[in-house]
Amino acid sequence: MIVVVGGTGTVGRQIVDQLHRDGRKVRVVTRTPAASADAAQGIEVVAGDVHDRRSMVSALAGARTVVCTVQGGGGKGRNGPKGIEGAAIPMLLNLARDAGIEHFVYFSSASARPDSPVEFFRLKFEVERALRAGDVPFSILRPTHLMDTWTETLAASIVRKGKATVLGSGTSPVSWVAGADVARVAATLATGPGEGWTADIGGPEALPLTTVNELIATALGRSIEGHNRMPVRMLRTMAPLTRPFNEVLARQMRMGALLDTQPQVVDSEAVWSRFGRPLRFAEWLEVNGAVPGR
Ligand SMILES: NC(=O)c1ccc[n+]([C@@H]2O[C@H](COP(=O)([O-])OP(=O)(O)OC[C@H]3O[C@@H](n4cnc5c(N)ncnc54)[C@H](OP(=O)(O)O)[C@@H]3O)[C@@H](O)[C@H]2O)c1
């Protein structure tokens, strides 16, 4: 049994779909099982909140593997990074050890590092460190930026305002990666043993944000009428001022500044030669479209 904690999220549900298609026994853990369509397809869906020890003990019962895609990056209060990466995931690791889990597949980020200016990425690195120091066999996936997530945000601005959103200069290259490709890597790893496999996972081409906006506008059949520019200096100044009112937006500003201030290009040749060719951004848009709020 493979348990996907976060199996309703952008990547999680693609992992669940692949495992189900491949005939694997998979269990989705979510705070709102009634909202999940998986049960109708014969997939086991259970209620679980990573803060709630009892619900997680029962979610892990009988499992061999845990895939963890839960994140606090988009949450606030105890569902923010301190609560999720700082407390709940470390507890989940202990529960996984106690339950005799043989493989813990963890989603970190290519931006996770001990000296990151963004707390979320420092805490993700700490989870990686705990995995490496612990007793549970593991794999760590470190994706760059998901095409799925960014397309939704960028397309919304183009559709509603005719404007391209540009964080930083918009000219720094980024190895955008498709959620489906990252999900394929995770689903394949999850069916094997935990051997400490760890890799940065980026797509096959490095494109600046301005090019991505143009690709999305083309896919939408729209033209870009103007820009919503947020230079790094503005992001850095606004983040602490925004934090008291909107901690999620403040975090996004800090993360946005990294597009220009930290390298966002990774070489994942070795990953794709093992797990199959990844999609280019234009191919992803052809398959998925660019409709916001999909
Ligand atoms: N998106 C990106 O660009 C990107 C880039 C690099 C790395 N990553 C990493 O990749 C992983 C997957 O990202 P994603 O964008 O697919 O995530 P996502 O869509 O935000 O999904 C997060 C999942 O976490 C679950 N969750 C949140 N709080 C929970 C709680 N208290 N208890 C139980 N479940 C909880 C949600 O389930 P329910 O709401 O159903 O409970 C949801 O399924 C994350 O670790 C993320 O940091 C993402």
PDB file of N, CA, C and O in Angstrom, residues 194-265:
ATOM      1  N   GLY A 194      13.427   2.470  -0.938  1.00  0.00           N
ATOM      2  CA  GLY A 194      14.036   3.770  -0.656  1.00  0.00           C
ATOM      3  C   GLY A 194      15.549   3.621  -0.603  1.00  0.00           C
ATOM      4  O   GLY A 194      16.074   2.870   0.220  1.00  0.00           O
ATOM      5  N   GLU A 195      16.228   4.286  -1.492  1.00  0.00           N
ATOM      6  CA  GLU A 195      17.689   4.114  -1.559  1.00  0.00           C
ATOM      7  C   GLU A 195      18.419   5.438  -1.428  1.00  0.00           C
ATOM      8  O   GLU A 195      19.544   5.587  -1.895  1.00  0.00           O
ATOM      9  N   GLY A 196      17.724   6.454  -0.873  1.00  0.00           N
ATOM     10  CA  GLY A 196      18.370   7.753  -0.690  1.00  0.00           C
ATOM     11  C   GLY A 196      18.471   8.553  -1.977  1.00  0.00           C
ATOM     12  O   GLY A 196      19.202   9.546  -2.030  1.00  0.00           O
ATOM     13  N   TRP A 197      17.738   8.131  -3.018  1.00  0.00           N
ATOM     14  CA  TRP A 197      17.768   8.858  -4.306  1.00  0.00           C
ATOM     15  C   TRP A 197      17.371  10.308  -4.059  1.00  0.00           C
ATOM     16  O   TRP A 197      16.347  10.585  -3.448  1.00  0.00           O
ATOM     17  N   THR A 198      18.185  11.232  -4.514  1.00  0.00           N
ATOM     18  CA  THR A 198      17.919  12.666  -4.327  1.00  0.00           C
ATOM     19  C   THR A 198      18.329  13.399  -5.594  1.00  0.00           C
ATOM     20  O   THR A 198      19.412  13.148  -6.125  1.00  0.00           O
ATOM     21  N   ALA A 199      17.436  14.267  -6.105  1.00  0.00           N
ATOM     22  CA  ALA A 199      17.833  15.027  -7.302  1.00  0.00           C
ATOM     23  C   ALA A 199      17.033  16.313  -7.426  1.00  0.00           C
ATOM     24  O   ALA A 199      15.849  16.369  -7.067  1.00  0.00           O
ATOM     25  N   ASP A 200      17.717  17.330  -7.960  1.00  0.00           N
ATOM     26  CA  ASP A 200      17.008  18.520  -8.442  1.00  0.00           C
ATOM     27  C   ASP A 200      16.269  18.100  -9.703  1.00  0.00           C
ATOM     28  O   ASP A 200      16.822  17.357 -10.527  1.00  0.00           O
ATOM     29  N   ILE A 201      15.024  18.579  -9.843  1.00  0.00           N
ATOM     30  CA  ILE A 201      14.252  18.166 -11.023  1.00  0.00           C
ATOM     31  C   ILE A 201      13.762  19.403 -11.760  1.00  0.00           C
ATOM     32  O   ILE A 201      12.853  20.109 -11.309  1.00  0.00           O
ATOM     33  N   GLY A 202      14.385  19.651 -12.896  1.00  0.00           N
ATOM     34  CA  GLY A 202      13.985  20.764 -13.756  1.00  0.00           C
ATOM     35  C   GLY A 202      13.665  20.243 -15.138  1.00  0.00           C
ATOM     36  O   GLY A 202      14.089  19.152 -15.516  1.00  0.00           O
ATOM     37  N   GLY A 203      12.929  21.040 -15.900  1.00  0.00           N
ATOM     38  CA  GLY A 203      12.523  20.630 -17.245  1.00  0.00           C
ATOM     39  C   GLY A 203      13.650  20.747 -18.254  1.00  0.00           C
ATOM     40  O   GLY A 203      14.786  21.096 -17.907  1.00  0.00           O
ATOM     41  N   PRO A 204      13.322  20.478 -19.537  1.00  0.00           N
ATOM     42  CA  PRO A 204      14.362  20.353 -20.562  1.00  0.00           C
ATOM     43  C   PRO A 204      14.864  21.674 -21.130  1.00  0.00           C
ATOM     44  O   PRO A 204      15.820  21.680 -21.885  1.00  0.00           O
ATOM     45  N   GLU A 205      14.209  22.791 -20.798  1.00  0.00           N
ATOM     46  CA  GLU A 205      14.656  24.068 -21.366  1.00  0.00           C
ATOM     47  C   GLU A 205      14.575  25.139 -20.279  1.00  0.00           C
ATOM     48  O   GLU A 205      13.731  25.078 -19.385  1.00  0.00           O
ATOM     49  N   ALA A 206      15.469  26.119 -20.381  1.00  0.00           N
ATOM     50  CA  ALA A 206      15.499  27.212 -19.403  1.00  0.00           C
ATOM     51  C   ALA A 206      14.939  28.464 -20.064  1.00  0.00           C
ATOM     52  O   ALA A 206      15.549  29.003 -20.988  1.00  0.00           O
ATOM     53  N   LEU A 207      13.757  28.881 -19.591  1.00  0.00           N
ATOM     54  CA  LEU A 207      13.067  30.013 -20.222  1.00  0.00           C
ATOM     55  C   LEU A 207      12.861  31.133 -19.213  1.00  0.00           C
ATOM     56  O   LEU A 207      12.508  30.880 -18.055  1.00  0.00           O
ATOM     57  N   PRO A 208      13.012  32.384 -19.649  1.00  0.00           N
ATOM     58  CA  PRO A 208      12.691  33.498 -18.752  1.00  0.00           C
ATOM     59  C   PRO A 208      11.174  33.684 -18.649  1.00  0.00           C
ATOM     60  O   PRO A 208      10.415  33.237 -19.523  1.00  0.00           O
ATOM     61  N   LEU A 209      10.764  34.368 -17.592  1.00  0.00           N
ATOM     62  CA  LEU A 209       9.337  34.584 -17.323  1.00  0.00           C
ATOM     63  C   LEU A 209       8.637  35.305 -18.489  1.00  0.00           C
ATOM     64  O   LEU A 209       7.472  35.022 -18.797  1.00  0.00           O
ATOM     65  N   THR A 210       9.342  36.218 -19.132  1.00  0.00           N
ATOM     66  CA  THR A 210       8.726  36.963 -20.247  1.00  0.00           C
ATOM     67  C   THR A 210       8.338  36.000 -21.377  1.00  0.00           C
ATOM     68  O   THR A 210       7.261  36.118 -21.952  1.00  0.00           O
ATOM     69  N   THR A 211       9.203  35.030 -21.661  1.00  0.00           N
ATOM     70  CA  THR A 211       8.891  34.052 -22.713  1.00  0.00           C
ATOM     71  C   THR A 211       7.711  33.180 -22.294  1.00  0.00           C
ATOM     72  O   THR A 211       6.838  32.864 -23.108  1.00  0.00           O
ATOM     73  N   VAL A 212       7.684  32.797 -21.017  1.00  0.00           N
ATOM     74  CA  VAL A 212       6.581  31.958 -20.534  1.00  0.00           C
ATOM     75  C   VAL A 212       5.254  32.710 -20.669  1.00  0.00           C
ATOM     76  O   VAL A 212       4.242  32.158 -21.106  1.00  0.00           O
ATOM     77  N   ASN A 213       5.259  34.016 -20.330  1.00  0.00           N
ATOM     78  CA  ASN A 213       4.041  34.817 -20.496  1.00  0.00           C
ATOM     79  C   ASN A 213       3.590  34.824 -21.960  1.00  0.00           C
ATOM     80  O   ASN A 213       2.389  34.702 -22.245  1.00  0.00           O
ATOM     81  N   GLU A 214       4.552  34.932 -22.860  1.00  0.00           N
ATOM     82  CA  GLU A 214       4.189  34.946 -24.289  1.00  0.00           C
ATOM     83  C   GLU A 214       3.613  33.608 -24.724  1.00  0.00           C
ATOM     84  O   GLU A 214       2.620  33.555 -25.464  1.00  0.00           O
ATOM     85  N   LEU A 215       4.220  32.512 -24.255  1.00  0.00           N
ATOM     86  CA  LEU A 215       3.700  31.179 -24.604  1.00  0.00           C
ATOM     87  C   LEU A 215       2.265  31.012 -24.099  1.00  0.00           C
ATOM     88  O   LEU A 215       1.398  30.477 -24.794  1.00  0.00           O
ATOM     89  N   ILE A 216       2.031  31.490 -22.875  1.00  0.00           N
ATOM     90  CA  ILE A 216       0.690  31.345 -22.282  1.00  0.00           C
ATOM     91  C   ILE A 216      -0.311  32.212 -23.053  1.00  0.00           C
ATOM     92  O   ILE A 216      -1.425  31.766 -23.371  1.00  0.00           O
ATOM     93  N   ALA A 217       0.083  33.438 -23.373  1.00  0.00           N
ATOM     94  CA  ALA A 217      -0.811  34.327 -24.132  1.00  0.00           C
ATOM     95  C   ALA A 217      -1.162  33.697 -25.481  1.00  0.00           C
ATOM     96  O   ALA A 217      -2.331  33.703 -25.896  1.00  0.00           O
ATOM     97  N   THR A 218      -0.169  33.103 -26.133  1.00  0.00           N
ATOM     98  CA  THR A 218      -0.424  32.447 -27.424  1.00  0.00           C
ATOM     99  C   THR A 218      -1.410  31.293 -27.242  1.00  0.00           C
ATOM    100  O   THR A 218      -2.358  31.142 -28.025  1.00  0.00           O
ATOM    101  N   ALA A 219      -1.182  30.497 -26.192  1.00  0.00           N
ATOM    102  CA  ALA A 219      -2.083  29.355 -25.946  1.00  0.00           C
ATOM    103  C   ALA A 219      -3.506  29.833 -25.674  1.00  0.00           C
ATOM    104  O   ALA A 219      -4.477  29.147 -26.000  1.00  0.00           O
ATOM    105  N   LEU A 220      -3.622  31.017 -25.092  1.00  0.00           N
ATOM    106  CA  LEU A 220      -4.955  31.574 -24.780  1.00  0.00           C
ATOM    107  C   LEU A 220      -5.562  32.303 -25.976  1.00  0.00           C
ATOM    108  O   LEU A 220      -6.732  32.698 -25.931  1.00  0.00           O
ATOM    109  N   GLY A 221      -4.735  32.514 -27.011  1.00  0.00           N
ATOM    110  CA  GLY A 221      -5.206  33.296 -28.157  1.00  0.00           C
ATOM    111  C   GLY A 221      -5.354  34.768 -27.798  1.00  0.00           C
ATOM    112  O   GLY A 221      -6.201  35.473 -28.354  1.00  0.00           O
ATOM    113  N   ARG A 222      -4.537  35.237 -26.853  1.00  0.00           N
ATOM    114  CA  ARG A 222      -4.602  36.640 -26.414  1.00  0.00           C
ATOM    115  C   ARG A 222      -3.284  37.338 -26.718  1.00  0.00           C
ATOM    116  O   ARG A 222      -2.268  36.692 -26.948  1.00  0.00           O
ATOM    117  N   SER A 223      -3.337  38.666 -26.701  1.00  0.00           N
ATOM    118  CA  SER A 223      -2.055  39.367 -26.801  1.00  0.00           C
ATOM    119  C   SER A 223      -1.821  40.102 -25.482  1.00  0.00           C
ATOM    120  O   SER A 223      -2.771  40.441 -24.761  1.00  0.00           O
ATOM    121  N   ILE A 224      -0.553  40.336 -25.187  1.00  0.00           N
ATOM    122  CA  ILE A 224      -0.208  41.006 -23.931  1.00  0.00           C
ATOM    123  C   ILE A 224      -0.260  42.515 -24.154  1.00  0.00           C
ATOM    124  O   ILE A 224       0.434  43.049 -25.009  1.00  0.00           O
ATOM    125  N   GLU A 225      -1.140  43.177 -23.383  1.00  0.00           N
ATOM    126  CA  GLU A 225      -1.350  44.631 -23.577  1.00  0.00           C
ATOM    127  C   GLU A 225      -0.416  45.466 -22.704  1.00  0.00           C
ATOM    128  O   GLU A 225      -0.198  46.640 -22.951  1.00  0.00           O
ATOM    129  N   GLY A 226       0.084  44.853 -21.633  1.00  0.00           N
ATOM    130  CA  GLY A 226       0.954  45.612 -20.719  1.00  0.00           C
ATOM    131  C   GLY A 226       1.569  44.655 -19.713  1.00  0.00           C
ATOM    132  O   GLY A 226       1.389  43.439 -19.810  1.00  0.00           O
ATOM    133  N   HIS A 227       2.296  45.225 -18.763  1.00  0.00           N
ATOM    134  CA  HIS A 227       2.996  44.384 -17.787  1.00  0.00           C
ATOM    135  C   HIS A 227       2.668  44.813 -16.369  1.00  0.00           C
ATOM    136  O   HIS A 227       2.488  45.992 -16.097  1.00  0.00           O
ATOM    137  N   ASN A 228       2.596  43.826 -15.508  1.00  0.00           N
ATOM    138  CA  ASN A 228       2.462  44.087 -14.087  1.00  0.00           C
ATOM    139  C   ASN A 228       3.824  43.750 -13.485  1.00  0.00           C
ATOM    140  O   ASN A 228       4.088  42.605 -13.155  1.00  0.00           O
ATOM    141  N   ARG A 229       4.701  44.755 -13.439  1.00  0.00           N
ATOM    142  CA  ARG A 229       6.097  44.495 -13.070  1.00  0.00           C
ATOM    143  C   ARG A 229       6.336  44.673 -11.582  1.00  0.00           C
ATOM    144  O   ARG A 229       5.897  45.659 -10.999  1.00  0.00           O
ATOM    145  N   MET A 230       7.042  43.704 -10.998  1.00  0.00           N
ATOM    146  CA  MET A 230       7.423  43.800  -9.583  1.00  0.00           C
ATOM    147  C   MET A 230       8.917  43.536  -9.457  1.00  0.00           C
ATOM    148  O   MET A 230       9.344  42.384  -9.323  1.00  0.00           O
ATOM    149  N   PRO A 231       9.721  44.601  -9.573  1.00  0.00           N
ATOM    150  CA  PRO A 231      11.179  44.410  -9.487  1.00  0.00           C
ATOM    151  C   PRO A 231      11.591  43.862  -8.123  1.00  0.00           C
ATOM    152  O   PRO A 231      10.845  44.008  -7.139  1.00  0.00           O
ATOM    153  N   VAL A 232      12.778  43.284  -8.073  1.00  0.00           N
ATOM    154  CA  VAL A 232      13.248  42.648  -6.835  1.00  0.00           C
ATOM    155  C   VAL A 232      13.214  43.626  -5.661  1.00  0.00           C
ATOM    156  O   VAL A 232      12.760  43.278  -4.563  1.00  0.00           O
ATOM    157  N   ARG A 233      13.651  44.861  -5.904  1.00  0.00           N
ATOM    158  CA  ARG A 233      13.688  45.829  -4.803  1.00  0.00           C
ATOM    159  C   ARG A 233      12.282  46.056  -4.244  1.00  0.00           C
ATOM    160  O   ARG A 233      12.076  46.130  -3.038  1.00  0.00           O
ATOM    161  N   MET A 234      11.292  46.134  -5.142  1.00  0.00           N
ATOM    162  CA  MET A 234       9.906  46.334  -4.691  1.00  0.00           C
ATOM    163  C   MET A 234       9.421  45.112  -3.898  1.00  0.00           C
ATOM    164  O   MET A 234       8.804  45.240  -2.837  1.00  0.00           O
ATOM    165  N   LEU A 235       9.746  43.912  -4.401  1.00  0.00           N
ATOM    166  CA  LEU A 235       9.319  42.687  -3.709  1.00  0.00           C
ATOM    167  C   LEU A 235       9.916  42.632  -2.305  1.00  0.00           C
ATOM    168  O   LEU A 235       9.223  42.308  -1.335  1.00  0.00           O
ATOM    169  N   ARG A 236      11.193  42.998  -2.221  1.00  0.00           N
ATOM    170  CA  ARG A 236      11.871  42.943  -0.910  1.00  0.00           C
ATOM    171  C   ARG A 236      11.329  43.990   0.053  1.00  0.00           C
ATOM    172  O   ARG A 236      11.243  43.756   1.252  1.00  0.00           O
ATOM    173  N   THR A 237      10.977  45.162  -0.469  1.00  0.00           N
ATOM    174  CA  THR A 237      10.450  46.222   0.398  1.00  0.00           C
ATOM    175  C   THR A 237       9.025  45.897   0.835  1.00  0.00           C
ATOM    176  O   THR A 237       8.649  46.083   1.996  1.00  0.00           O
ATOM    177  N   MET A 238       8.246  45.397  -0.111  1.00  0.00           N
ATOM    178  CA  MET A 238       6.820  45.168   0.165  1.00  0.00           C
ATOM    179  C   MET A 238       6.584  43.958   1.079  1.00  0.00           C
ATOM    180  O   MET A 238       5.619  43.930   1.842  1.00  0.00           O
ATOM    181  N   ALA A 239       7.460  42.936   0.975  1.00  0.00           N
ATOM    182  CA  ALA A 239       7.210  41.690   1.709  1.00  0.00           C
ATOM    183  C   ALA A 239       7.002  41.923   3.212  1.00  0.00           C
ATOM    184  O   ALA A 239       5.968  41.513   3.765  1.00  0.00           O
ATOM    185  N   PRO A 240       7.937  42.608   3.911  1.00  0.00           N
ATOM    186  CA  PRO A 240       7.713  42.775   5.355  1.00  0.00           C
ATOM    187  C   PRO A 240       6.522  43.673   5.675  1.00  0.00           C
ATOM    188  O   PRO A 240       5.871  43.493   6.707  1.00  0.00           O
ATOM    189  N   LEU A 241       6.206  44.628   4.767  1.00  0.00           N
ATOM    190  CA  LEU A 241       5.064  45.512   5.019  1.00  0.00           C
ATOM    191  C   LEU A 241       3.739  44.761   4.842  1.00  0.00           C
ATOM    192  O   LEU A 241       2.743  45.047   5.499  1.00  0.00           O
ATOM    193  N   THR A 242       3.759  43.780   3.939  1.00  0.00           N
ATOM    194  CA  THR A 242       2.544  43.014   3.634  1.00  0.00           C
ATOM    195  C   THR A 242       2.284  41.929   4.682  1.00  0.00           C
ATOM    196  O   THR A 242       1.147  41.545   4.938  1.00  0.00           O
ATOM    197  N   ARG A 243       3.360  41.443   5.273  1.00  0.00           N
ATOM    198  CA  ARG A 243       3.268  40.263   6.146  1.00  0.00           C
ATOM    199  C   ARG A 243       2.191  40.354   7.239  1.00  0.00           C
ATOM    200  O   ARG A 243       1.435  39.389   7.433  1.00  0.00           O
ATOM    201  N   PRO A 244       2.070  41.493   7.956  1.00  0.00           N
ATOM    202  CA  PRO A 244       1.060  41.544   9.025  1.00  0.00           C
ATOM    203  C   PRO A 244      -0.368  41.347   8.516  1.00  0.00           C
ATOM    204  O   PRO A 244      -1.242  40.894   9.245  1.00  0.00           O
ATOM    205  N   PHE A 245      -0.619  41.679   7.252  1.00  0.00           N
ATOM    206  CA  PHE A 245      -1.983  41.567   6.711  1.00  0.00           C
ATOM    207  C   PHE A 245      -2.183  40.297   5.894  1.00  0.00           C
ATOM    208  O   PHE A 245      -3.272  39.755   5.841  1.00  0.00           O
ATOM    209  N   ASN A 246      -1.096  39.872   5.215  1.00  0.00           N
ATOM    210  CA  ASN A 246      -1.250  38.734   4.307  1.00  0.00           C
ATOM    211  C   ASN A 246       0.090  37.982   4.237  1.00  0.00           C
ATOM    212  O   ASN A 246       0.941  38.279   3.407  1.00  0.00           O
ATOM    213  N   GLU A 247       0.234  36.997   5.150  1.00  0.00           N
ATOM    214  CA  GLU A 247       1.532  36.315   5.228  1.00  0.00           C
ATOM    215  C   GLU A 247       1.815  35.473   3.989  1.00  0.00           C
ATOM    216  O   GLU A 247       2.975  35.264   3.626  1.00  0.00           O
ATOM    217  N   VAL A 248       0.761  34.996   3.324  1.00  0.00           N
ATOM    218  CA  VAL A 248       0.971  34.152   2.133  1.00  0.00           C
ATOM    219  C   VAL A 248       1.535  35.000   0.998  1.00  0.00           C
ATOM    220  O   VAL A 248       2.522  34.636   0.344  1.00  0.00           O
ATOM    221  N   LEU A 249       0.909  36.181   0.770  1.00  0.00           N
ATOM    222  CA  LEU A 249       1.392  37.075  -0.290  1.00  0.00           C
ATOM    223  C   LEU A 249       2.819  37.544   0.005  1.00  0.00           C
ATOM    224  O   LEU A 249       3.669  37.595  -0.894  1.00  0.00           O
ATOM    225  N   ALA A 250       3.083  37.847   1.278  1.00  0.00           N
ATOM    226  CA  ALA A 250       4.435  38.287   1.656  1.00  0.00           C
ATOM    227  C   ALA A 250       5.459  37.195   1.334  1.00  0.00           C
ATOM    228  O   ALA A 250       6.542  37.465   0.806  1.00  0.00           O
ATOM    229  N   ARG A 251       5.076  35.933   1.613  1.00  0.00           N
ATOM    230  CA  ARG A 251       5.995  34.809   1.318  1.00  0.00           C
ATOM    231  C   ARG A 251       6.201  34.675  -0.190  1.00  0.00           C
ATOM    232  O   ARG A 251       7.318  34.450  -0.668  1.00  0.00           O
ATOM    233  N   GLN A 252       5.101  34.826  -0.942  1.00  0.00           N
ATOM    234  CA  GLN A 252       5.220  34.731  -2.406  1.00  0.00           C
ATOM    235  C   GLN A 252       6.152  35.818  -2.944  1.00  0.00           C
ATOM    236  O   GLN A 252       6.903  35.592  -3.890  1.00  0.00           O
ATOM    237  N   MET A 253       6.104  36.999  -2.324  1.00  0.00           N
ATOM    238  CA  MET A 253       7.000  38.082  -2.754  1.00  0.00           C
ATOM    239  C   MET A 253       8.459  37.698  -2.506  1.00  0.00           C
ATOM    240  O   MET A 253       9.317  37.880  -3.363  1.00  0.00           O
ATOM    241  N   ARG A 254       8.711  37.147  -1.317  1.00  0.00           N
ATOM    242  CA  ARG A 254      10.090  36.727  -1.009  1.00  0.00           C
ATOM    243  C   ARG A 254      10.545  35.636  -1.973  1.00  0.00           C
ATOM    244  O   ARG A 254      11.687  35.621  -2.435  1.00  0.00           O
ATOM    245  N   MET A 255       9.636  34.710  -2.270  1.00  0.00           N
ATOM    246  CA  MET A 255      10.001  33.616  -3.186  1.00  0.00           C
ATOM    247  C   MET A 255      10.206  34.166  -4.594  1.00  0.00           C
ATOM    248  O   MET A 255      11.105  33.742  -5.317  1.00  0.00           O
ATOM    249  N   GLY A 256       9.374  35.142  -4.980  1.00  0.00           N
ATOM    250  CA  GLY A 256       9.491  35.747  -6.312  1.00  0.00           C
ATOM    251  C   GLY A 256      10.838  36.417  -6.512  1.00  0.00           C
ATOM    252  O   GLY A 256      11.434  36.344  -7.594  1.00  0.00           O
ATOM    253  N   ALA A 257      11.351  37.041  -5.441  1.00  0.00           N
ATOM    254  CA  ALA A 257      12.638  37.731  -5.546  1.00  0.00           C
ATOM    255  C   ALA A 257      13.766  36.743  -5.871  1.00  0.00           C
ATOM    256  O   ALA A 257      14.766  37.108  -6.489  1.00  0.00           O
ATOM    257  N   LEU A 258      13.578  35.479  -5.472  1.00  0.00           N
ATOM    258  CA  LEU A 258      14.633  34.482  -5.726  1.00  0.00           C
ATOM    259  C   LEU A 258      14.809  34.206  -7.213  1.00  0.00           C
ATOM    260  O   LEU A 258      15.870  33.740  -7.643  1.00  0.00           O
ATOM    261  N   LEU A 259      13.772  34.478  -8.010  1.00  0.00           N
ATOM    262  CA  LEU A 259      13.889  34.219  -9.458  1.00  0.00           C
ATOM    263  C   LEU A 259      15.087  34.955 -10.043  1.00  0.00           C
ATOM    264  O   LEU A 259      15.721  34.475 -10.977  1.00  0.00           O
ATOM    265  N   ASP A 260      15.364  36.138  -9.505  1.00  0.00           N
ATOM    266  CA  ASP A 260      16.482  36.931 -10.016  1.00  0.00           C
ATOM    267  C   ASP A 260      17.751  36.791  -9.192  1.00  0.00           C
ATOM    268  O   ASP A 260      18.831  37.111  -9.664  1.00  0.00           O
ATOM    269  N   THR A 261      17.602  36.352  -7.937  1.00  0.00           N
ATOM    270  CA  THR A 261      18.761  36.425  -7.049  1.00  0.00           C
ATOM    271  C   THR A 261      19.404  35.062  -6.779  1.00  0.00           C
ATOM    272  O   THR A 261      20.452  35.000  -6.152  1.00  0.00           O
ATOM    273  N   GLN A 262      18.749  33.977  -7.231  1.00  0.00           N
ATOM    274  CA  GLN A 262      19.383  32.658  -7.102  1.00  0.00           C
ATOM    275  C   GLN A 262      19.240  31.908  -8.423  1.00  0.00           C
ATOM    276  O   GLN A 262      18.228  32.079  -9.109  1.00  0.00           O
ATOM    277  N   PRO A 263      20.216  31.080  -8.756  1.00  0.00           N
ATOM    278  CA  PRO A 263      20.126  30.341 -10.022  1.00  0.00           C
ATOM    279  C   PRO A 263      18.885  29.446 -10.039  1.00  0.00           C
ATOM    280  O   PRO A 263      18.570  28.803  -9.039  1.00  0.00           O
ATOM    281  N   GLN A 264      18.186  29.436 -11.163  1.00  0.00           N
ATOM    282  CA  GLN A 264      16.955  28.642 -11.279  1.00  0.00           C
ATOM    283  C   GLN A 264      17.069  27.624 -12.413  1.00  0.00           C
ATOM    284  O   GLN A 264      16.065  27.122 -12.902  1.00  0.00           O
ATOM    285  N   VAL A 265      18.304  27.375 -12.827  1.00  0.00           N
ATOM    286  CA  VAL A 265      18.527  26.411 -13.904  1.00  0.00           C
ATOM    287  C   VAL A 265      19.208  25.187 -13.307  1.00  0.00           C
ATOM    288  O   VAL A 265      20.213  25.324 -12.606  1.00  0.00           O
TER     289      VAL A 265
END
